[in-house]
Tab-separated table of C-alpha atoms in Angstrom:
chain	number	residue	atom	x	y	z
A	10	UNK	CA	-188.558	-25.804	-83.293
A	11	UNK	CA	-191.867	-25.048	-84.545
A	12	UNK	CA	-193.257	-24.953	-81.490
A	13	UNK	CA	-190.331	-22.667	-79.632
A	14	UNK	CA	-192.154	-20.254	-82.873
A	15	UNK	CA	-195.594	-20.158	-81.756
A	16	UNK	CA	-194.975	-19.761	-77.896
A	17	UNK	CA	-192.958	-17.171	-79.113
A	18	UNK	CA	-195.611	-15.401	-80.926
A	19	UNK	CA	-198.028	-15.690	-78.458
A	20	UNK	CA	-196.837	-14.050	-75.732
A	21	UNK	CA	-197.158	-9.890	-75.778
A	22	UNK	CA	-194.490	-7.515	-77.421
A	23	UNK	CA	-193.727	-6.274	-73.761
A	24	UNK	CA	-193.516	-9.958	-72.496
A	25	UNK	CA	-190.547	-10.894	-75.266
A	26	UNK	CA	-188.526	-7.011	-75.115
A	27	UNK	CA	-185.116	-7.958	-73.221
A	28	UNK	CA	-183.893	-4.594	-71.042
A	29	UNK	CA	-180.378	-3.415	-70.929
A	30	UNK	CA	-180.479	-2.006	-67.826
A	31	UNK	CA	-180.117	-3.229	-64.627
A	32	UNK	CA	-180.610	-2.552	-61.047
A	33	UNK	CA	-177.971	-0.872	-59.140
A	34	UNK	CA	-176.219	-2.368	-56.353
A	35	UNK	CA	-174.430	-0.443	-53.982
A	36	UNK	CA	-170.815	-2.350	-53.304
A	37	UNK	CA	-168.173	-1.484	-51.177
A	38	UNK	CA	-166.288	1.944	-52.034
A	39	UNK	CA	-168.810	2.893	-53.703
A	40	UNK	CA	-170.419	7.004	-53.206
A	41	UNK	CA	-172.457	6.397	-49.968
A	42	UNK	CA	-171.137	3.411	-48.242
A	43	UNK	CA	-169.121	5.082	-46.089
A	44	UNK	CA	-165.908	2.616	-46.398
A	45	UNK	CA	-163.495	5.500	-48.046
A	46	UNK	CA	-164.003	7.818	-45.048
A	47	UNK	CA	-160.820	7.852	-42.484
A	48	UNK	CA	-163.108	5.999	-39.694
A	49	UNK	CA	-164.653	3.400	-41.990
A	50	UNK	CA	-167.983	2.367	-42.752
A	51	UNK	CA	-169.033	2.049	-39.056
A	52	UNK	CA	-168.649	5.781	-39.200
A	53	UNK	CA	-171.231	6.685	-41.830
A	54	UNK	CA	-172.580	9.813	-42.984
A	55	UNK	CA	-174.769	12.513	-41.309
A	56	UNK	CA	-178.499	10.521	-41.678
A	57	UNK	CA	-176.205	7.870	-40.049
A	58	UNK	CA	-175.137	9.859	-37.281
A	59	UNK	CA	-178.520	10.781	-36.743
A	60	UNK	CA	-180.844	7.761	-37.012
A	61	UNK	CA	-178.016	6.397	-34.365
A	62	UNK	CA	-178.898	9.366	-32.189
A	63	UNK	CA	-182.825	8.509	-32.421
A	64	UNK	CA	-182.102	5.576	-31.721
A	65	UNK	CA	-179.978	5.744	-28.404
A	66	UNK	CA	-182.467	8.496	-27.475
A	67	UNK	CA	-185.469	5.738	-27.345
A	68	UNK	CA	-183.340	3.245	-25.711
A	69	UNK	CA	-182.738	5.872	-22.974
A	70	UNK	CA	-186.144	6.464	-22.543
A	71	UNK	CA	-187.298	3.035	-22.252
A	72	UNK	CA	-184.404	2.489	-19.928
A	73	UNK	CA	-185.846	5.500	-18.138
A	74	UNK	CA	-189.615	4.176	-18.374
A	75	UNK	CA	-188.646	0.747	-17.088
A	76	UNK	CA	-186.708	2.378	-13.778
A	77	UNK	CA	-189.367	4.612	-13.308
A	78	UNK	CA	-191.966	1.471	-12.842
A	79	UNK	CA	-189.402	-0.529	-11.168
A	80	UNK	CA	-189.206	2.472	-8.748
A	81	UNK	CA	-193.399	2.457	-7.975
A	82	UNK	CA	-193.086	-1.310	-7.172
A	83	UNK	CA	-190.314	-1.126	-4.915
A	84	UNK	CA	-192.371	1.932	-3.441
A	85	UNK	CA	-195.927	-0.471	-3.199
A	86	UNK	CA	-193.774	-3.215	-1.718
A	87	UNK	CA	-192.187	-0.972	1.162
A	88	UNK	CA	-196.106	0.163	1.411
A	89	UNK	CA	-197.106	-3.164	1.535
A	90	UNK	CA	-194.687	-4.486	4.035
A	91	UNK	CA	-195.615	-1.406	6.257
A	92	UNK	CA	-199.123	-2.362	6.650
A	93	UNK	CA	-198.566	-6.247	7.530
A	94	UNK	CA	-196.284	-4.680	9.928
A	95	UNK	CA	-198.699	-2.793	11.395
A	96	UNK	CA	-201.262	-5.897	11.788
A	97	UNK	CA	-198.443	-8.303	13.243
A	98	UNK	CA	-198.027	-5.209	16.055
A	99	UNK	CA	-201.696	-4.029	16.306
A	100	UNK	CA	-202.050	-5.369	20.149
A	101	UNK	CA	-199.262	-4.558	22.871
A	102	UNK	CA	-196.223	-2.423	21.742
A	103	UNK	CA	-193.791	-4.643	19.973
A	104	UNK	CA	-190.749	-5.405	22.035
A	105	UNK	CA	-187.387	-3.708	22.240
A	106	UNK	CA	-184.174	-5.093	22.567
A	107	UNK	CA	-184.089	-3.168	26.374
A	108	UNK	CA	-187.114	-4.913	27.265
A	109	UNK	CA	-186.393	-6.773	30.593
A	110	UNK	CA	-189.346	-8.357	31.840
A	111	UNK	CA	-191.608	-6.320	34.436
A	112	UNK	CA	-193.196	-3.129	33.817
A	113	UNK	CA	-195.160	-2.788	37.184
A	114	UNK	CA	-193.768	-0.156	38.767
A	115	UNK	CA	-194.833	-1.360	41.798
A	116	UNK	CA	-192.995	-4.628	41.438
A	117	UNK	CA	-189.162	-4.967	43.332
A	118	UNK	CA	-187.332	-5.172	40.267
A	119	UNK	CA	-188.084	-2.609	38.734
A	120	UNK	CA	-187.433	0.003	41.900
A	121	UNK	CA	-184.623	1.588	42.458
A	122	UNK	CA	-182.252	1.358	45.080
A	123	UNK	CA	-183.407	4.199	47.047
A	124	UNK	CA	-186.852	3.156	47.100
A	125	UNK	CA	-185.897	-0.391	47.952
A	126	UNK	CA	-184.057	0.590	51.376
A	127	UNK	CA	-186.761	2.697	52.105
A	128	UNK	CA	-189.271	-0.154	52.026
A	129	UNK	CA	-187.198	-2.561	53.659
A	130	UNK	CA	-187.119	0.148	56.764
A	131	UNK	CA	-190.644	-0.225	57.146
């Protein structure tokens, strides 16, 4: 017991005062919680309202940022595709689907009636 005395004594006045008082702790129904308005504590008060609007206003402009750089890739890629395009085709004209084989125009298949009879005549 004695020595429950001197600890006692040894620590500071301010160290040994006991406080009454106690921090607050908001609990539900209390002022500010929001629970005993009609739509419930999901529906809050106006700084609620608010910091919700801040926040769907950032979302929507990161959506926005990300579309916006998803945009300028698809727009390199198309650019990109153009030019290895253009290096596959850099020779003789690519061909078409009405392609059909000679383009002498002094070869037989490719005359026209007409011009056939008229050589066959000579």
């Amino acid at each position: 017991m004695l020595r429950t005395q001197i600890a006692k004594a040894s620590l500071p006045l301010i160290a040994r005062r006991q406080f009454a008082a106690t921090s607050r702790i908001m609990a539900a129904g209390d002022t500010g919680s929001g629970s005993s308005r009609p739509g419930g504590a999901a529906s809050g008060d106006v700084w609620t309202g608010r910091e919700k609007g801040n926040e769907d206003m950032w979302i929507r402009a990161e959506e926005q940022a990300k579309l916006k750089a998803l945009s300028e890739k698809v727009k390199n890629a198309q650019k990109h595709m153009e030019e290895l395009q253009g290096y596959m085709y850099d020779g003789p004209a690519p061909p078409s689907k009405s392609f059909k084989g000679h383009t002498d125009p002094t070869s037989s298949k490719d005359l026209t009636r007409e011009e056939n009879e008229s050589s066959e005549k000579k």
